Amino acid sequence: MTEIKIEKNEFWWGGTTMHGYCPLHAGSDYHQDFRKYAPNQTMPFFVSSLGRYIWSEEPFKIDIENGKIIIDGENIILEKAGSTLKEAYLEAQKKHFSCDGVKLEKKFFEIPQYNSWIEFTYYPTQNGILEYAHNIIKNGFEPGILIIDEGWHINTGYGNWEFDFARFPDPKAMVDELHSLGFVVMLWITPFVSPVGPGYVRSLNAFIGTDPESANHIYKRNENNEIAMTKWWNGISAILDLTNKYDADFLDKQLQHLIIDYGVDGFKFDGGALHHYSDDNIINGSFAKGHSPAECNIAWNEFGRKYRYHEYKDTFKGGGKNVIQRLHDRDHSWTGNGLSDIIPCAITNGLIGHPFICPDMVGGGEWRNRYTPGFITDEELFVRMAQCSALFPMIQFSWAPWEALSEENLRICVEAARLHSSMSKEILALVESAEETGEPIIRCLEYNDPMQGYEEINDEFMLGEDILVAPVMEKGAEERTVVFPEGMWQDTDGKIYEGRNSFAVSAPLNKLPWFRRINKE
């Protein structure tokens, strides 16, 4: 057990990006056991505004109460690495999760992304996807990466990654048409395999003939070498173990078929979190000894990185690995798991080594919000979510703005998407730098201008060093107070603000307050 006293005016970021807990401080009451539950992006790492950091190679349990950090885990490292948040992060990153230098596909950052989930949930069709794509362009948005989410696959369950030909009668023609419109096409998959139907039976015999022993090894097993059944959000399934070459070969063969025969460009890898490989999730005994839950999750994430176009949501110890990441599904709400959580979660993501982050889907990716009886779209919230996302490294739409919004509010969302594209050269420069250095792209003010009392500012962020973004986060607000860090700052109307001051700025619904650092004349 490691016990650490939180110092006066000390603030900590780290752990998981599932919710906007950070920064944590002496008055916080925080409890997480990452050995059992490590959702969204999670790192065994915390970093302090006073230049300290905590690291372990393994998941640990952490409690913050009564002004102390109490950690239950193995080989806990507490280091002093400078006197600021930035110094501590860069030193820890260099020592423990240095950047791997892999180059990511530029299209993720240059143009908006689109996802079928909110429009179709479990029931996409070929005609529906094509109509959605045509409407994207018809309504003034640029074609970009289009993710066909859950439901495209054969309907006998999960793990048989073939198109459902009843709903997608000619997937090759569909993908060709999407390509002709300018879209990149990705498909949703998970490591879960439904233990029913011919697809499951065939999978057990996939390698018989080349390796008769393979049928005894495919899928994660329990202590009796039976196929383990694990719980996840869509029920109970077998789960692929990507530490196992049989499972990796089995999945890769299916995905290569989709690429080669239909022209699919890549995949959204959903699920496979650490806790999906934990004994707490298995219903038929315990998992067999071997690779730990953390190692299984890491292998799942390593598997998908070989595809040029990929996206992940649940990664343990993924810091320093250049991977496209998305925040967990956000609610269609102003507070809680909604808009107010996006910026603090993104800031934490950068400070645990994940700079390449998408802030979930504009309007909120939690589909049950929209399909609850009596639901009414909050158009103002939808617009403010689009504005908040516009100057992130990536922006992703799912819920069709042309269906959800008035003509005027649709226009504002198109402007947010175009703002992102117009800033793509600057965003790409930050991406290319982060690919080599691992430095955050989305930053809190404390990171860039330390020791000024900015630690708890969670409703504005910096894009690199020279862009300050202050989205409106409160319903009905048409102005907001903006804290300006050191420097001189110019808004889009040419007005100049002197840094290390706070000013009230106008922010009607059609305006995202953002500012560029300029040289003082």
XYZ file of C-alpha atoms in Angstrom:
521
model
C 0.000 0.000 0.000
C 1.386 3.415 -1.019
C 0.146 6.562 0.734
C 0.826 10.032 -0.656
C -0.103 13.303 1.021
C -1.542 15.839 -1.385
C 0.309 19.107 -1.005
C -1.234 22.542 -0.667
C -2.524 23.835 -4.016
C -1.614 20.558 -5.711
C -3.876 19.182 -8.457
C -3.708 15.785 -10.167
C -4.794 14.466 -13.584
C -4.812 10.838 -14.688
C -6.454 7.439 -14.473
C -9.471 7.121 -16.751
C -11.259 9.451 -19.159
C -14.621 7.791 -18.573
C -15.873 10.834 -16.652
C -14.567 14.346 -16.065
C -13.197 13.797 -12.558
C -9.980 15.711 -13.025
C -8.290 17.652 -11.688
C -8.299 15.929 -8.310
C -7.140 17.708 -5.154
C -6.969 17.420 -1.384
C -10.732 17.855 -1.059
C -11.615 15.184 -3.624
C -13.397 11.942 -2.822
C -12.341 9.580 -5.613
C -12.270 5.781 -5.810
C -11.315 3.573 -8.758
C -10.044 0.019 -9.029
C -8.396 -0.229 -12.430
C -7.558 -3.878 -11.820
C -11.241 -4.689 -12.293
C -12.645 -1.808 -14.297
C -10.662 0.273 -16.769
C -13.105 1.892 -19.202
C -12.433 4.240 -22.102
C -8.795 5.370 -22.140
C -7.125 4.345 -18.866
C -3.495 4.629 -17.777
C -1.790 3.579 -14.500
C -0.546 7.147 -14.265
C -1.334 10.378 -12.444
C 0.504 13.676 -12.864
C 0.563 16.728 -10.614
C 0.547 20.482 -11.127
C 3.534 20.636 -8.738
C 5.747 18.402 -10.838
C 5.088 14.983 -9.299
C 3.813 11.848 -10.955
C 2.655 8.347 -10.033
C 3.317 5.393 -12.344
C 3.004 1.631 -12.363
C 3.359 -0.925 -15.132
C 0.247 -2.684 -13.810
C -3.313 -1.570 -13.034
C -3.904 -0.483 -9.455
C -6.612 0.577 -7.032
C -6.614 4.245 -6.072
C -8.540 6.090 -3.354
C -8.352 9.809 -2.685
C -9.820 10.877 0.624
C -8.903 13.048 3.594
C -6.206 14.811 1.590
C -4.329 11.608 0.753
C -3.801 9.363 -2.265
C -3.849 5.688 -1.239
C -2.746 3.169 -3.872
C -3.030 -0.603 -3.692
C -0.825 -2.086 -6.395
C 2.559 -3.426 -7.369
C 5.756 -1.475 -8.006
C 4.269 1.979 -7.546
C 6.630 4.770 -8.585
C 6.322 8.286 -7.150
C 8.704 10.778 -8.765
C 9.397 14.480 -8.592
C 10.125 15.646 -12.140
C 10.368 19.423 -12.175
C 7.966 21.910 -10.651
C 5.126 22.113 -13.189
C 2.500 19.934 -14.820
C 4.214 20.124 -18.198
C 7.645 19.223 -16.831
C 6.294 16.237 -14.928
C 4.241 14.970 -17.878
C 7.087 15.213 -20.382
C 9.561 13.505 -18.055
C 7.145 10.681 -17.207
C 6.169 10.254 -20.840
C 9.808 10.014 -21.870
C 10.579 7.415 -19.168
C 7.471 5.258 -19.138
C 5.365 5.618 -22.293
C 7.515 7.242 -24.937
C 5.858 7.943 -28.263
C 6.233 5.223 -30.878
C 6.436 7.588 -33.875
C 3.795 5.790 -35.975
C 2.237 8.079 -38.595
C -1.566 8.267 -38.576
C -3.835 8.750 -41.563
C -4.240 12.491 -42.156
C -7.877 12.269 -43.268
C -8.946 11.685 -39.646
C -7.858 15.223 -38.828
C -8.411 17.112 -42.079
C -12.141 16.663 -42.587
C -15.201 15.702 -40.501
C -16.121 12.110 -39.756
C -19.589 10.563 -39.853
C -21.032 7.554 -38.056
C -24.271 5.688 -38.771
C -25.016 4.838 -35.135
C -27.481 7.481 -33.984
C -29.417 7.492 -37.271
C -29.763 3.712 -37.614
C -28.639 2.133 -34.302
C -28.839 -1.647 -34.846
C -30.648 -1.442 -38.199
C -28.583 0.161 -40.968
C -29.377 -0.747 -44.584
C -27.552 -0.254 -47.852
C -30.149 2.208 -49.125
C -30.189 4.047 -45.800
C -26.409 4.437 -45.690
C -26.284 5.721 -49.260
C -29.095 8.189 -48.607
C -27.305 9.373 -45.456
C -24.076 9.903 -47.414
C -25.824 11.836 -50.192
C -27.573 13.997 -47.599
C -24.257 14.839 -45.945
C -23.108 16.455 -49.190
C -26.535 17.863 -50.119
C -26.674 19.741 -46.805
C -23.294 21.413 -47.195
C -20.954 19.067 -45.324
C -17.763 17.696 -46.856
C -17.475 13.963 -47.484
C -15.090 12.362 -44.988
C -14.618 9.141 -43.097
C -17.932 7.269 -42.829
C -18.212 4.584 -40.154
C -20.985 2.042 -40.674
C -21.642 1.106 -37.080
C -23.295 -1.915 -35.492
C -25.867 -3.912 -37.453
C -24.184 -4.156 -40.874
C -23.112 -7.742 -40.202
C -24.912 -11.028 -40.638
C -27.735 -11.198 -38.102
C -26.995 -14.592 -36.514
C -24.924 -12.814 -33.860
C -21.544 -11.217 -33.354
C -18.186 -12.438 -34.603
C -19.310 -13.590 -38.049
C -18.074 -10.503 -39.860
C -19.937 -10.751 -43.137
C -22.536 -8.336 -44.477
C -26.193 -9.147 -43.876
C -27.185 -9.520 -47.521
C -30.864 -9.016 -46.735
C -30.099 -5.431 -45.742
C -26.929 -4.969 -47.803
C -27.627 -6.860 -51.051
C -24.556 -5.508 -52.877
C -21.977 -4.197 -50.376
C -19.282 -3.844 -53.049
C -21.512 -1.522 -55.081
C -22.339 0.453 -51.925
C -18.676 0.904 -50.969
C -17.790 1.842 -54.555
C -20.497 4.508 -54.588
C -19.364 5.885 -51.230
C -15.796 6.051 -52.532
C -16.992 7.869 -55.669
C -18.646 10.469 -53.438
C -15.348 11.014 -51.596
C -15.950 8.930 -48.455
C -13.588 6.564 -46.658
C -15.540 3.535 -45.369
C -15.017 1.860 -41.992
C -16.997 -0.920 -40.305
C -17.748 -1.527 -36.611
C -16.485 -4.743 -35.010
C -15.911 -6.148 -31.516
C -13.914 -9.108 -30.119
C -17.172 -10.726 -28.929
C -18.485 -13.827 -30.696
C -22.049 -15.040 -30.135
C -22.015 -18.742 -29.199
C -24.827 -19.627 -31.591
C -25.316 -20.530 -35.228
C -23.181 -21.900 -38.028
C -20.697 -19.035 -37.901
C -19.691 -19.964 -34.376
C -19.384 -23.655 -35.266
C -17.274 -22.829 -38.327
C -14.998 -20.642 -36.224
C -14.159 -23.602 -33.990
C -13.090 -25.510 -37.058
C -11.462 -22.627 -38.896
C -7.960 -24.026 -38.714
C -8.675 -27.767 -38.653
C -6.514 -29.319 -41.334
C -3.690 -26.810 -41.031
C -3.462 -27.203 -37.273
C -5.781 -29.763 -35.628
C -5.009 -28.394 -32.179
C -6.448 -24.962 -33.027
C -10.013 -25.929 -32.076
C -8.829 -26.415 -28.521
C -7.331 -22.962 -28.311
C -9.461 -20.421 -30.179
C -11.255 -17.927 -27.879
C -10.433 -17.023 -24.315
C -10.839 -20.112 -22.121
C -11.852 -20.837 -18.549
C -9.842 -22.895 -16.084
C -11.341 -26.109 -17.528
C -10.312 -25.152 -21.087
C -13.962 -24.527 -21.958
C -14.793 -21.429 -23.968
C -15.277 -18.645 -21.450
C -18.503 -16.673 -21.615
C -18.182 -13.030 -20.684
C -20.755 -10.293 -20.075
C -20.844 -7.129 -22.185
C -23.405 -4.481 -23.048
C -25.175 -6.648 -25.645
C -25.369 -9.854 -23.633
C -23.084 -12.843 -23.077
C -20.531 -14.041 -25.606
C -17.257 -15.783 -26.211
C -14.386 -13.335 -26.561
C -11.397 -13.396 -28.871
C -8.013 -13.487 -27.182
C -5.676 -11.524 -29.443
C -2.624 -12.708 -27.500
C -3.413 -16.012 -29.231
C -2.218 -16.343 -32.840
C -5.243 -18.504 -33.735
C -7.663 -15.781 -32.697
C -5.623 -13.068 -34.420
C -5.420 -15.087 -37.647
C -9.132 -15.911 -37.499
C -10.155 -12.260 -37.120
C -7.624 -10.917 -39.621
C -8.830 -13.389 -42.258
C -12.389 -12.070 -41.916
C -11.308 -8.425 -42.030
C -9.046 -8.961 -45.026
C -12.033 -10.457 -46.852
C -13.985 -7.235 -46.223
C -11.073 -5.132 -47.482
C -10.226 -7.223 -50.536
C -13.675 -8.270 -51.714
C -15.719 -5.174 -50.854
C -13.161 -2.357 -50.712
C -13.689 -1.485 -47.042
C -10.949 0.866 -45.795
C -10.788 0.101 -42.078
C -12.531 -0.705 -38.817
C -13.906 0.754 -35.619
C -12.708 -1.583 -32.848
C -15.260 -1.362 -30.038
C -15.186 -3.071 -26.619
C -12.462 -5.432 -25.529
C -11.809 -3.377 -22.394
C -9.675 -4.755 -19.576
C -12.739 -5.638 -17.513
C -14.201 -7.738 -20.346
C -11.304 -10.159 -19.692
C -11.720 -10.064 -15.916
C -13.047 -12.895 -13.736
C -15.762 -10.508 -12.566
C -17.234 -10.687 -16.065
C -17.082 -14.426 -16.726
C -20.215 -16.500 -16.001
C -18.740 -20.021 -16.266
C -15.919 -20.142 -13.745
C -12.677 -18.212 -13.946
C -10.481 -17.326 -16.878
C -7.580 -19.688 -17.478
C -4.242 -18.572 -16.129
C -2.080 -16.908 -18.698
C -2.216 -13.399 -20.041
C -3.744 -10.878 -17.656
C -6.853 -8.822 -18.497
C -4.579 -5.846 -19.112
C -2.428 -7.834 -21.531
C -5.513 -9.064 -23.394
C -6.804 -5.528 -23.828
C -3.388 -4.322 -24.966
C -3.247 -7.140 -27.541
C -6.744 -6.210 -28.831
C -5.583 -2.631 -29.336
C -2.271 -3.631 -30.896
C -4.113 -5.868 -33.361
C -6.057 -3.021 -34.968
C -3.191 -0.605 -35.377
C -2.005 -2.376 -38.519
C -5.063 -1.133 -40.395
C -4.567 2.392 -41.779
C -8.060 3.404 -40.743
C -8.981 2.378 -37.206
C -10.678 3.755 -34.108
C -10.592 2.604 -30.475
C -12.527 3.531 -27.348
C -11.405 1.158 -24.563
C -7.638 1.054 -24.111
C -5.521 0.252 -21.087
C -1.960 1.590 -21.058
C -2.293 2.951 -24.565
C -0.345 6.116 -23.780
C 2.513 6.715 -26.181
C 0.935 4.517 -28.860
C -0.209 6.527 -31.846
C -3.813 5.356 -32.142
C -7.077 7.034 -33.131
C -9.147 7.265 -29.948
C -12.716 8.335 -29.192
C -14.214 9.461 -25.920
C -16.951 7.293 -24.430
C -20.554 7.834 -25.590
C -21.838 11.179 -24.319
C -25.383 11.955 -23.249
C -27.536 14.532 -24.990
C -27.282 16.765 -21.929
C -25.554 19.904 -20.731
C -24.219 18.392 -17.501
C -23.190 14.993 -16.134
C -21.998 12.732 -18.931
C -22.843 15.353 -21.543
C -21.296 18.534 -22.892
C -19.718 19.624 -19.603
C -17.598 16.443 -19.469
C -16.064 16.691 -22.938
C -13.315 19.233 -22.272
C -12.092 17.844 -18.912
C -12.026 14.305 -20.348
C -10.096 15.459 -23.407
C -7.591 17.346 -21.252
C -7.043 14.226 -19.139
C -6.613 12.160 -22.300
C -3.713 14.337 -23.392
C -2.162 14.110 -19.949
C -2.185 10.302 -20.001
C -0.508 10.111 -23.397
C -3.475 10.032 -25.813
C -3.300 13.190 -27.954
C -5.274 11.878 -30.958
C -8.763 12.183 -29.566
C -12.261 12.472 -31.029
C -14.842 13.983 -28.631
C -17.583 11.433 -29.380
C -20.469 12.246 -31.728
C -21.977 15.709 -32.071
C -25.274 15.766 -30.190
C -24.220 12.823 -28.025
C -23.481 9.208 -28.936
C -25.666 7.615 -26.242
C -28.453 6.420 -28.536
C -30.994 5.684 -25.795
C -31.279 9.430 -25.123
C -32.783 10.033 -28.551
C -35.043 6.978 -28.560
C -36.551 7.496 -25.096
C -40.327 8.092 -25.355
C -41.119 11.783 -25.218
C -37.580 12.846 -26.137
C -37.238 16.348 -27.572
C -34.050 17.496 -29.296
C -32.304 20.395 -27.592
C -31.153 22.261 -30.702
C -29.098 24.730 -28.706
C -27.204 21.877 -27.050
C -26.644 20.187 -30.411
C -25.119 23.380 -31.823
C -22.913 23.981 -28.781
C -21.631 20.378 -28.981
C -20.691 20.952 -32.625
C -18.875 24.152 -31.704
C -17.076 22.474 -28.807
C -15.853 19.736 -31.181
C -14.865 22.028 -34.054
C -11.306 22.701 -32.872
C -10.572 19.271 -31.454
C -8.147 17.116 -33.459
C -11.240 15.376 -34.875
C -14.944 16.094 -35.186
C -17.542 13.341 -35.740
C -21.210 13.649 -36.677
C -23.747 10.832 -36.410
C -27.169 12.218 -35.648
C -28.104 13.965 -38.912
C -28.155 17.746 -38.279
C -30.524 18.244 -41.231
C -33.088 16.094 -39.428
C -32.492 17.329 -35.890
C -32.216 21.073 -36.465
C -33.852 24.110 -37.930
C -32.376 25.507 -41.139
C -30.493 28.203 -39.199
C -29.044 25.809 -36.642
C -28.068 23.411 -39.413
C -26.150 26.273 -41.013
C -24.264 26.883 -37.757
C -23.252 23.206 -37.565
C -22.025 23.318 -41.155
C -19.933 26.341 -40.178
C -18.445 24.389 -37.264
C -17.475 21.569 -39.626
C -15.969 24.044 -42.086
C -14.032 25.752 -39.311
C -12.419 22.425 -38.489
C -11.462 21.887 -42.133
C -10.149 25.439 -42.486
C -7.834 24.843 -39.508
C -6.654 21.460 -40.748
C -3.111 22.575 -41.596
C -2.583 23.833 -38.051
C -4.242 20.763 -36.559
C -2.104 18.477 -38.726
C 1.057 20.300 -37.659
C 0.150 19.575 -34.030
C -0.689 15.962 -34.897
C 2.654 15.469 -36.635
C 4.484 16.969 -33.672
C 2.551 14.791 -31.214
C 3.336 11.699 -33.298
C 6.994 12.289 -32.456
C 6.817 13.843 -28.987
C 3.596 12.530 -27.409
C 2.776 16.050 -26.213
C -0.938 16.812 -25.745
C -2.795 18.555 -28.574
C -5.730 19.593 -26.365
C -4.254 21.300 -23.300
C -5.467 22.938 -20.136
C -4.310 26.468 -19.384
C -2.246 25.145 -16.476
C -0.118 23.109 -18.903
C 0.845 26.133 -21.022
C 0.882 28.849 -18.352
C 1.537 27.250 -14.949
C 1.210 28.615 -11.408
C -1.403 31.239 -12.278
C -4.368 29.625 -10.522
C -5.717 28.051 -13.737
C -5.751 24.443 -12.505
C -9.534 24.055 -12.239
C -10.502 25.778 -15.498
C -12.383 23.010 -17.290
C -14.652 24.906 -19.668
C -12.034 26.184 -22.101
C -8.947 24.632 -23.670
C -5.920 25.350 -25.778
C -5.228 23.795 -29.140
C -1.454 23.613 -28.929
C 0.246 26.794 -27.763
C -1.457 29.494 -29.789
C -5.197 28.801 -30.096
C -7.543 29.352 -27.137
C -11.064 27.906 -27.417
C -13.879 28.833 -25.039
C -17.142 27.106 -26.065
C -20.408 28.061 -24.404
C -21.289 25.331 -21.906
C -24.457 26.720 -20.303
C -27.943 26.658 -21.764
C -29.267 30.081 -22.730
C -25.926 31.858 -22.369
C -25.073 34.440 -25.022
C -21.870 35.617 -23.402
C -19.262 33.972 -21.235
C -16.234 34.838 -19.165
C -12.964 33.820 -20.775
C -9.697 33.473 -18.881
C -6.752 34.421 -21.084
C -3.302 32.975 -20.332
C -0.065 34.849 -20.893
C 0.188 36.685 -24.214
C -1.955 38.846 -26.466
C -5.043 37.241 -27.973
C -7.140 38.219 -30.989
C -10.672 37.046 -31.686
C -12.258 36.412 -35.086
C -13.530 40.007 -35.239
C -10.054 41.462 -34.690
C -10.530 42.476 -31.055
C -7.407 42.043 -28.912
C -7.297 40.845 -25.294
C -4.323 41.039 -22.948
C -3.448 37.789 -21.248
C -3.552 36.839 -17.567
C -6.894 38.576 -17.378
C -10.554 37.582 -17.550
C -13.042 39.226 -19.887
C -16.724 38.772 -20.687
C -17.076 38.019 -24.403
C -20.138 37.948 -26.615
C -21.213 34.424 -27.595
C -24.601 34.266 -29.347
C -25.650 30.857 -30.582
C -24.016 31.364 -33.969
C -20.592 32.141 -32.461
C -17.831 29.969 -31.024
C -15.447 32.163 -29.010
C -11.894 31.302 -30.027
C -8.714 33.339 -30.067
C -5.287 33.329 -31.663
C -2.089 34.355 -29.887
C -0.486 37.350 -31.604
C 2.751 39.215 -31.145
C 2.467 42.328 -29.008
C 3.169 45.420 -31.091
